[in-house]
């Protein structure tokens, strides 16, 4: 009996531990270390990632992105697109309330959508360009469109259409919408999302408090969120942010450098989360016939661009830069994007093929290329060093030019580059955004490369008004094939979002679009 | 105290300096490649949207008009709106500046506490083993980059020993003393090395000086000799040195604020440059200029108060 | 003041005596030895570094110090010792090029302004005020942002700010020397102003400037490393101590050698400059002033 007791006790304790890991606990707070501060968290004015990745924490959208990327109901119980694709009806849930207890009605929705599509205000208005009119009758909301828009449903699940309280916003001080937005935010805004903002010290910290009137129920049937409070601290330096986590002063730290993923994963107190993302790392190639300085551009030949892609060993780059957390690109868009098509990695490493392609292009004797990187970026430095070593056997003499971020943007826009590094993450759960950005000439000259493929452009325009999902899918497949073959990019890799979280916190998610989702996070006591 | 006319002359000198600073910084930020519109909407905006942003920011106006606006607005105390932080520049600086000043003063205080007593010890026994040891230790402090000292302090004292929080900023005065101890110390190690060197040298000089020897010979107690003559004269050179090194101190805080995640104006300046935030860069530069000018002026005043010889001239 | 009149042979013997006195001081000897070694490493890194400082070796990632790699390896398997040695070339260059032009420009401007005074001096005063109102690092960072990151632009940026300090120092020294008898004697003898400034005044004013230069070279290394750390100075993959520390900062606990070794190199070199500078300051201090 004496011997049995410890065993029984152990079993009982083990059981208790197992159940507590399953049962969600409510209450408590968590502290989250961020790499940068938000400025104004507003659906319309959010223009930097630290802003727009926080918007849905405060403002709920009519529809939501489900965990598998499908569209699920949000504030609206569901949606109904008319057969001609020219109108959408949505019915709001009953009894919706803002955080201050006031009712959330159709008028608030119309107000929010009208703000969101006003091109005078924020940078995202174009996403609602097809909307002709938003109207409401009680809880019934109707959007009429100028033309069919297959992306509109996704946009209604995107942060920029978050619902704000009309009355409270209009009461805020300020001469124009921008000043009102800031005053409204600074005062601790009335919100529709899972949290409200309790306090903020610009550049230093911010506190989110549970919104007691949030509609969505948790697994225990009671409304989310589980946590009472989320505290944010701003630690821009990667090493310091991690030290803070290791010292136990915070519960989670975002943007862990990939170099440290292995080390933190081995820490028994931490979980190293690698959230699937839509983030891609790529390098636009200038495809214009001549360079900015007027000299002939060898990269104008698609064969040369293909050759450089073949000469790039992505697996080595993935090891060196992402420490094996990344994966090769299979299309212009990440595999986590809707309508992605790419059965296998693009341009697997093949130096012979690269050599042959260069000879076909008449450049077997080699040539010089400048690689523009971001100054001070260790990743870019690694990419350059590795590419230089990989390409030199082909006679490609790779030179480096280091610039800061705005200078790189300027060079991209004026076409003053050969190849430069770039990154992207989708903001919208629809492929049109990334495809338009990377490939559609009329938007941004195909990410500044000058690549102008008429078939691709026509397909893109067609797909943007295509209401038949099957046809749209075909169009996207074709576009992705054309793009891969034209190779206006050096296709590098996809990377996850690396967040290290204390073992005592469960349920935090960073979505593939980057949004920080604390609504279902909880703390074991 | 220095005469009123002297102070007036000093203040008048500041005016052309400030005009130069304003012209310089105005042209300077516009020389930076790329502009706020590109930095702001870097990835996602179309060219037409960029033009709209430029128009909204008033960047499409001719330079002389922009400059005139800058000067007249500055005179009325309006430094414009930060593009990056979407808030009035004056408001941002007023919330962030106290942190940096706190950090700077804290580090000066620490530096004096570190270097002061040790300088006396070293000067009392010139070239003794104690003197050499003290000097070598501080010499190492002088040769260490601030960011490296910061990293090491952070790792050892904060993350390993948990004596201090890892970076960040506190909520109350005492809390801040605790939070900012390490950043202040990493700046102070450098400053204290300079102070020690200077203080030791001037102490040696003063102790040798005729009037001190004379005072001793007169039979004044060592205590009085020390406070009346030695201390006062050593202080003059230290105050001058500290005043002149204000620029260095601000540079030091810039790096430390980055390493320790302290939300001051130093780190902000760096961010503003990378965001091409013209109004914020301009506002911060002017703030630095005012700060440095005030410190120089104060140095002058304190100097002439401490050193009677300067008062007459 | 006899320098004007002394003969070349007396000058040489004075220099010899000076060197003799210098080398009898342990602090100078140590500092000199450190600097001599640093210069040797900067001139011949290829002879002394055991490995290629840039070559990746993915089979030897972050190995601790061993016989094969006395300073260990970094996160790409590069030999840290070789990188620290090659960094001597970059950092010693920084110490020299970031200061020498500032010295030449500053001394020239300072000498003329100090000699002539008047309106030139007033304009100079206002410019100096304007420049020193900016924190040094901020100004350098801003200039580097305009020119683009990299070593040469960094030299330009530092020189653009730093000459002012030399100019101020020289101006003060020249003003003090100007009133001396031998300057007046030179004018009476009808020497040109240029000759009086460069042949007579400057040689007497130069020692504090040389002493300051020594300290300034140590400061230039610190500044250059800070810029490297912030991503604005020497650019990776090039080896520079600030860059090496920046690369190692993520591994302070797991691979401490990555940042410690270049840290020691900075401290040691800085120490070398300071020791030599201090000793020179002592030796050159005018007696009886």
XYZ file of C-alpha atoms in Angstrom, chain A:
525
model
C 0.000 0.000 0.000
C 2.769 2.313 0.909
C 4.384 1.694 -2.413
C 1.237 2.068 -4.356
C 0.421 5.489 -3.018
C 3.070 7.467 -4.885
C 2.147 5.707 -8.098
C -1.534 6.448 -7.656
C -0.754 9.971 -6.682
C 1.454 10.316 -9.730
C -1.263 8.974 -11.973
C -3.799 11.341 -10.477
C -1.491 14.272 -10.926
C -0.756 13.222 -14.482
C -4.464 13.041 -15.185
C -4.986 16.464 -13.681
C -2.238 17.856 -15.864
C -3.713 16.252 -18.942
C -7.187 17.651 -18.308
C -5.900 21.124 -17.531
C -4.064 21.127 -20.839
C -7.341 20.457 -22.585
C -9.772 22.602 -20.649
C -9.609 26.246 -21.541
C -9.200 28.629 -18.655
C -10.545 32.146 -18.641
C -9.049 35.302 -17.266
C -5.548 36.565 -16.752
C -3.279 38.552 -18.987
C -0.429 37.914 -21.362
C 2.464 40.150 -22.388
C 3.547 40.227 -25.998
C 6.842 41.733 -27.218
C 6.489 43.451 -30.601
C 9.170 44.600 -33.036
C 7.521 47.951 -33.748
C 4.709 50.101 -32.427
C 1.344 50.823 -33.985
C 0.650 54.449 -34.821
C -3.082 54.666 -35.464
C -5.006 51.400 -35.497
C -7.755 52.361 -37.876
C -9.172 50.180 -40.671
C -8.786 52.974 -43.202
C -5.486 54.581 -42.257
C -3.511 51.481 -41.311
C -0.645 51.478 -43.799
C 2.218 49.754 -41.995
C 2.201 46.147 -40.863
C 2.289 47.000 -37.113
C -0.954 48.886 -37.674
C -2.843 46.691 -40.054
C -1.985 43.444 -38.276
C -3.712 44.803 -35.172
C -6.890 46.177 -36.771
C -8.956 43.006 -36.518
C -8.148 42.807 -32.809
C -10.251 45.942 -32.382
C -12.649 45.959 -35.322
C -14.677 42.984 -36.473
C -15.473 42.505 -40.144
C -18.805 41.369 -41.648
C -17.220 38.112 -42.777
C -14.173 36.296 -41.455
C -11.395 34.115 -42.812
C -11.764 30.567 -41.505
C -8.730 28.607 -40.376
C -8.539 26.846 -43.773
C -8.768 30.108 -45.708
C -12.462 29.777 -46.525
C -14.863 32.657 -45.864
C -17.044 32.174 -42.766
C -19.688 34.424 -41.171
C -18.610 37.335 -38.965
C -20.855 40.148 -37.826
C -23.069 39.084 -40.712
C -24.791 35.703 -40.414
C -24.047 35.020 -44.047
C -23.945 36.584 -47.485
C -25.863 36.200 -50.701
C -24.390 37.261 -54.040
C -26.981 37.949 -56.742
C -26.911 35.752 -59.843
C -25.715 38.622 -62.042
C -22.947 39.331 -59.521
C -24.053 42.959 -59.247
C -25.254 43.004 -55.658
C -24.607 41.348 -52.305
C -26.980 41.058 -49.384
C -25.772 40.486 -45.833
C -27.847 40.111 -42.676
C -26.333 41.247 -39.395
C -26.631 39.054 -36.316
C -29.222 39.994 -33.725
C -28.216 41.940 -30.645
C -24.721 43.004 -31.766
C -23.153 45.606 -29.509
C -20.079 47.796 -29.523
C -17.732 47.740 -26.552
C -19.551 50.681 -24.934
C -22.836 48.783 -25.022
C -24.411 50.745 -27.884
C -26.114 48.743 -30.613
C -24.204 47.864 -33.787
C -26.597 48.517 -36.674
C -26.723 48.718 -40.433
C -26.016 52.442 -40.218
C -22.619 51.719 -38.654
C -21.870 49.249 -41.440
C -22.743 51.749 -44.168
C -20.687 54.410 -42.400
C -17.680 52.086 -42.132
C -17.876 50.845 -45.709
C -18.320 54.365 -47.094
C -15.238 55.444 -45.190
C -13.325 52.399 -46.387
C -14.073 53.089 -50.045
C -13.416 56.840 -49.969
C -10.286 57.307 -52.101
C -9.598 60.644 -50.386
C -8.847 58.853 -47.131
C -6.719 55.740 -46.953
C -4.617 53.671 -49.313
C -7.001 50.708 -49.387
C -10.051 52.317 -51.030
C -9.242 50.642 -54.333
C -10.118 47.252 -52.858
C -13.764 48.383 -52.781
C -13.558 50.078 -56.173
C -16.380 47.953 -57.590
C -18.872 49.082 -54.939
C -21.407 51.576 -56.255
C -23.486 52.001 -53.115
C -23.803 50.577 -49.641
C -27.216 50.791 -47.984
C -28.927 49.350 -44.947
C -32.437 48.651 -43.845
C -32.315 47.741 -40.169
C -30.093 44.679 -40.003
C -30.137 44.117 -43.762
C -27.102 45.447 -45.595
C -26.984 45.666 -49.380
C -23.999 46.428 -51.540
C -24.640 47.271 -55.176
C -21.710 46.915 -57.545
C -20.736 48.696 -60.756
C -19.415 45.426 -62.123
C -19.121 41.873 -60.856
C -16.152 41.481 -58.502
C -15.040 38.005 -57.433
C -12.827 39.470 -54.697
C -15.553 41.436 -52.915
C -16.434 38.640 -50.499
C -12.810 38.374 -49.397
C -12.603 42.135 -49.004
C -15.548 42.028 -46.590
C -13.353 39.762 -44.464
C -10.339 42.088 -44.726
C -9.220 44.511 -42.021
C -10.037 47.626 -44.041
C -13.765 46.876 -43.844
C -13.734 46.555 -40.036
C -16.894 48.016 -38.536
C -16.589 51.210 -36.500
C -19.255 53.014 -34.446
C -20.674 55.896 -36.473
C -21.946 57.995 -33.577
C -18.833 57.693 -31.393
C -16.467 58.352 -34.287
C -18.314 61.452 -35.420
C -18.236 62.800 -31.880
C -14.429 62.690 -31.834
C -12.639 66.033 -32.067
C -10.947 67.031 -35.283
C -11.404 69.159 -38.379
C -11.211 66.287 -40.835
C -11.510 62.525 -40.922
C -7.821 61.905 -40.282
C -7.733 64.064 -37.166
C -10.968 62.508 -35.937
C -9.533 59.044 -36.495
C -6.538 59.848 -34.372
C -8.524 61.529 -31.602
C -10.953 58.600 -31.575
C -8.106 56.127 -31.331
C -6.103 58.010 -28.712
C -9.129 58.338 -26.441
C -9.472 54.556 -26.244
C -11.784 53.698 -29.112
C -15.238 52.137 -28.983
C -14.719 48.842 -30.787
C -16.539 45.912 -32.376
C -13.698 43.366 -32.188
C -12.576 41.085 -29.362
C -10.615 43.815 -27.574
C -10.662 47.482 -26.691
C -7.587 49.614 -26.181
C -7.130 50.473 -22.535
C -3.930 52.491 -22.598
C -0.954 53.307 -24.731
C 2.435 54.938 -24.392
C 3.575 55.811 -27.883
C 6.705 53.923 -28.897
C 6.779 51.922 -25.703
C 3.690 49.963 -24.704
C 0.000 49.361 -25.293
C -2.717 47.453 -23.443
C -5.734 45.703 -24.945
C -8.629 44.886 -22.639
C -11.337 42.305 -23.176
C -14.416 43.629 -24.986
C -17.301 42.260 -22.882
C -19.755 42.689 -25.757
C -17.890 40.703 -28.378
C -20.251 38.353 -30.196
C -18.244 35.222 -30.976
C -18.527 32.348 -28.487
C -15.554 30.284 -27.292
C -15.449 26.514 -26.944
C -17.082 26.804 -23.512
C -20.092 28.531 -25.061
C -19.394 31.884 -23.424
C -18.224 34.878 -25.486
C -14.605 35.309 -26.438
C -11.935 36.371 -25.715
C -10.643 34.206 -22.891
C -7.969 36.629 -21.732
C -8.879 39.725 -19.711
C -5.964 41.679 -21.029
C -3.086 41.676 -23.497
C -0.071 43.899 -22.757
C 2.228 44.864 -25.580
C 5.781 46.097 -25.170
C 7.835 47.443 -28.059
C 11.348 46.002 -28.336
C 12.783 46.752 -31.780
C 16.085 44.937 -31.280
C 15.738 41.208 -32.020
C 18.328 40.092 -29.487
C 16.831 42.223 -26.704
C 13.305 41.008 -27.481
C 14.437 37.412 -27.124
C 16.357 38.133 -23.905
C 13.186 39.630 -22.504
C 11.317 36.431 -23.298
C 14.057 34.233 -21.881
C 14.093 36.296 -18.684
C 10.395 35.549 -18.332
C 9.370 39.215 -18.527
C 7.097 38.609 -21.501
C 5.018 35.618 -22.615
C 5.692 35.837 -26.318
C 8.050 37.524 -28.763
C 7.362 37.964 -32.458
C 9.734 38.017 -35.442
C 12.275 35.634 -34.031
C 15.291 35.613 -36.362
C 15.357 32.232 -38.082
C 18.919 31.770 -36.869
C 17.545 31.369 -33.354
C 14.550 29.170 -34.030
C 16.487 26.007 -33.219
C 17.843 27.335 -29.936
C 14.473 28.619 -28.692
C 12.729 25.449 -29.835
C 15.013 23.496 -27.503
C 14.133 25.720 -24.516
C 11.816 23.668 -22.257
C 9.924 26.791 -21.143
C 9.036 27.872 -24.675
C 7.107 26.809 -27.732
C 8.649 27.884 -31.019
C 5.694 28.555 -33.307
C 6.236 28.710 -37.077
C 2.907 29.956 -38.366
C 2.213 29.271 -42.053
C 2.261 32.555 -43.915
C 1.736 34.140 -47.299
C 5.144 35.728 -47.014
C 7.512 35.317 -49.943
C 11.086 36.458 -50.427
C 11.961 37.144 -54.046
C 14.139 39.327 -56.208
C 12.624 41.395 -59.043
C 14.743 41.369 -62.211
C 14.826 44.381 -64.489
C 13.464 43.048 -67.827
C 13.708 46.285 -69.809
C 15.764 46.275 -73.019
C 18.143 48.890 -71.640
C 19.291 49.770 -68.167
C 18.597 53.145 -66.625
C 22.022 54.370 -67.777
C 21.162 53.439 -71.372
C 23.404 50.376 -71.643
C 22.077 47.107 -73.058
C 20.441 44.932 -70.411
C 21.390 41.228 -70.652
C 18.505 40.393 -68.311
C 15.949 41.499 -70.912
C 16.248 37.990 -72.391
C 13.907 35.546 -70.632
C 16.479 32.779 -71.197
C 19.028 34.649 -69.107
C 16.512 35.123 -66.314
C 15.636 31.440 -66.444
C 19.319 30.566 -66.406
C 19.898 32.630 -63.264
C 16.933 30.902 -61.641
C 18.363 27.492 -62.533
C 21.781 28.527 -61.257
C 20.336 29.398 -57.850
C 20.327 26.554 -55.359
C 17.231 27.460 -53.359
C 17.725 24.662 -50.880
C 21.091 26.067 -49.861
C 19.594 29.559 -49.552
C 16.753 28.173 -47.462
C 19.286 26.557 -45.177
C 21.512 29.619 -44.931
C 18.870 32.310 -44.566
C 15.875 30.573 -43.030
C 17.697 27.764 -41.216
C 15.455 25.259 -42.937
C 12.233 26.910 -41.813
C 11.408 28.119 -45.336
C 10.374 26.285 -48.473
C 10.982 26.916 -52.167
C 8.482 28.954 -54.179
C 6.232 26.941 -56.463
C 4.467 29.881 -58.058
C 4.529 33.652 -57.989
C 2.322 33.429 -54.885
C 2.765 31.497 -51.673
C 1.213 28.052 -51.423
C -1.066 29.402 -48.671
C -2.768 31.787 -51.118
C -6.169 30.932 -52.587
C -6.044 29.606 -56.195
C -2.352 28.896 -55.877
C -1.124 26.575 -58.614
C 2.341 25.057 -58.477
C 2.816 21.300 -58.355
C 6.569 21.515 -57.746
C 9.340 23.976 -56.833
C 10.158 26.420 -59.635
C 13.534 26.102 -61.322
C 15.187 23.325 -59.340
C 18.970 23.757 -59.118
C 20.509 22.786 -62.468
C 23.820 24.468 -63.350
C 24.150 22.560 -66.659
C 20.784 23.798 -67.861
C 21.724 27.296 -66.755
C 24.944 27.154 -68.758
C 23.136 25.862 -71.809
C 20.476 28.616 -71.594
C 23.136 31.302 -71.296
C 24.917 29.942 -74.358
C 21.649 29.935 -76.300
C 21.261 33.577 -75.288
C 24.778 34.289 -76.581
C 26.121 35.099 -73.132
C 28.306 32.049 -72.594
C 31.258 34.376 -72.031
C 29.698 35.850 -68.930
C 28.507 39.306 -67.960
C 28.159 41.623 -65.016
C 25.067 42.061 -62.848
C 24.429 44.351 -59.871
C 22.518 42.987 -56.912
C 20.910 45.693 -54.783
C 20.479 44.737 -51.142
C 19.136 46.327 -48.005
C 21.963 47.882 -45.994
C 22.510 46.270 -42.629
C 20.345 43.240 -43.428
C 22.203 40.095 -42.484
C 19.825 38.027 -44.650
C 20.496 40.111 -47.729
C 24.232 39.923 -47.119
C 23.992 36.144 -46.919
C 21.891 35.989 -50.089
C 24.419 38.100 -51.946
C 27.426 36.090 -50.784
C 25.769 32.800 -51.664
C 24.497 33.964 -55.071
C 27.902 35.372 -55.922
C 29.465 31.988 -55.212
C 26.713 30.082 -57.085
C 26.780 32.234 -60.207
C 30.480 32.793 -60.679
C 31.065 29.403 -62.405
C 28.702 30.665 -65.147
C 30.836 33.736 -65.660
C 28.229 35.948 -64.006
C 30.092 38.603 -62.078
C 27.755 39.671 -59.305
C 28.364 43.077 -57.750
C 26.657 44.378 -54.670
C 25.020 47.743 -54.078
C 23.700 48.429 -50.578
C 20.923 50.941 -49.993
C 18.358 51.733 -47.327
C 14.691 50.925 -47.666
C 13.310 54.149 -49.217
C 16.237 54.258 -51.646
C 15.439 50.720 -52.727
C 11.810 51.764 -53.258
C 12.934 54.725 -55.345
C 15.203 52.515 -57.455
C 12.435 49.997 -57.992
C 10.015 52.682 -59.114
C 12.441 54.343 -61.486
C 13.763 51.049 -62.922
C 17.289 51.860 -61.747
C 18.406 48.340 -60.798
C 19.386 44.943 -62.201
C 18.161 42.644 -59.449
C 17.183 43.589 -55.926
C 15.800 41.847 -52.884
C 12.172 42.225 -51.865
C 9.564 40.606 -49.666
C 5.794 40.442 -49.676
C 2.921 39.188 -47.548
C -0.716 39.240 -48.699
C -3.072 41.653 -46.959
C -6.158 40.189 -48.575
C -7.217 36.563 -48.623
C -7.459 36.564 -52.415
C -4.788 36.047 -55.090
C -5.655 39.236 -57.020
C -3.595 41.478 -54.746
C -0.317 39.603 -55.041
C -0.857 38.791 -58.723
C -1.622 42.396 -59.627
C 1.416 43.569 -57.693
C 3.881 41.079 -59.095
C 2.658 40.608 -62.646
C 0.149 43.154 -63.922
C 2.058 45.758 -65.915
C -0.507 48.524 -65.632
C -0.495 48.497 -61.841
C 3.187 48.853 -60.952
C 5.005 47.651 -64.088
C 4.980 44.142 -62.609
C 6.758 44.982 -59.341
C 8.969 47.439 -61.184
C 10.497 44.815 -63.476
C 8.968 46.274 -66.641
C 7.723 42.785 -67.549
C 4.780 43.375 -69.866
C 3.112 40.168 -71.032
C -0.083 40.882 -72.923
C -1.609 37.456 -72.438
C -1.000 37.702 -68.693
C -2.414 41.220 -68.523
C -5.558 40.208 -70.435
C -6.083 37.172 -68.212
C -5.684 39.299 -65.102
C -8.238 41.844 -66.276
C -10.646 39.049 -67.180
C -10.217 37.240 -63.878
C -11.028 40.407 -61.960
C -14.614 40.390 -63.231
C -14.971 36.615 -63.523
C -17.887 35.424 -61.383
C -17.599 31.731 -62.236
C -15.159 30.313 -59.638
C -14.078 27.427 -61.880
C -13.204 29.721 -64.770
C -11.361 32.082 -62.455
C -9.360 29.183 -61.131
C -8.348 28.236 -64.693
C -7.334 31.777 -65.467
C -5.160 31.841 -62.379
C -3.526 28.548 -63.286
C -2.656 29.928 -66.714
C -1.300 33.186 -65.284
C 0.928 31.364 -62.834
C 2.346 29.200 -65.646
C 3.046 32.201 -67.881
C 4.675 34.050 -65.007
C 6.899 31.158 -63.981
C 8.071 30.782 -67.567
C 8.688 34.518 -68.078
C 10.740 34.603 -64.866
C 10.659 38.338 -64.128
C 11.773 37.326 -60.637
C 14.420 35.309 -58.997
C 12.072 32.915 -57.201
C 13.597 32.447 -53.751
C 11.511 31.074 -50.894
C 8.478 31.271 -48.639
C 9.009 31.848 -44.936
C 6.754 31.280 -41.911
C 6.036 33.802 -39.152
C 8.265 32.806 -36.244
C 6.827 33.592 -32.812
C 8.202 32.160 -29.574
C 5.532 31.668 -26.913
C 5.776 30.689 -23.271
C 4.435 27.211 -22.507
C 1.873 28.757 -20.156
C 0.036 30.479 -23.005
C -2.084 28.613 -25.525
C -4.069 29.554 -28.569
C -2.219 32.609 -29.892
C -2.229 32.665 -33.689
C -0.577 34.791 -36.309
C -2.677 34.345 -39.437
C -1.180 33.677 -42.885
C -1.851 37.361 -43.635
C 0.176 38.354 -40.571
C -2.655 39.508 -38.294
C -2.072 38.990 -34.563
C -5.044 37.030 -33.259
C -5.403 36.960 -29.474
C -9.124 36.211 -29.478
C -8.685 32.555 -28.601
C -5.494 32.791 -26.577
C -5.667 31.667 -22.941
C -3.411 31.233 -20.024
C -3.031 28.078 -17.913
C -2.829 28.955 -14.233
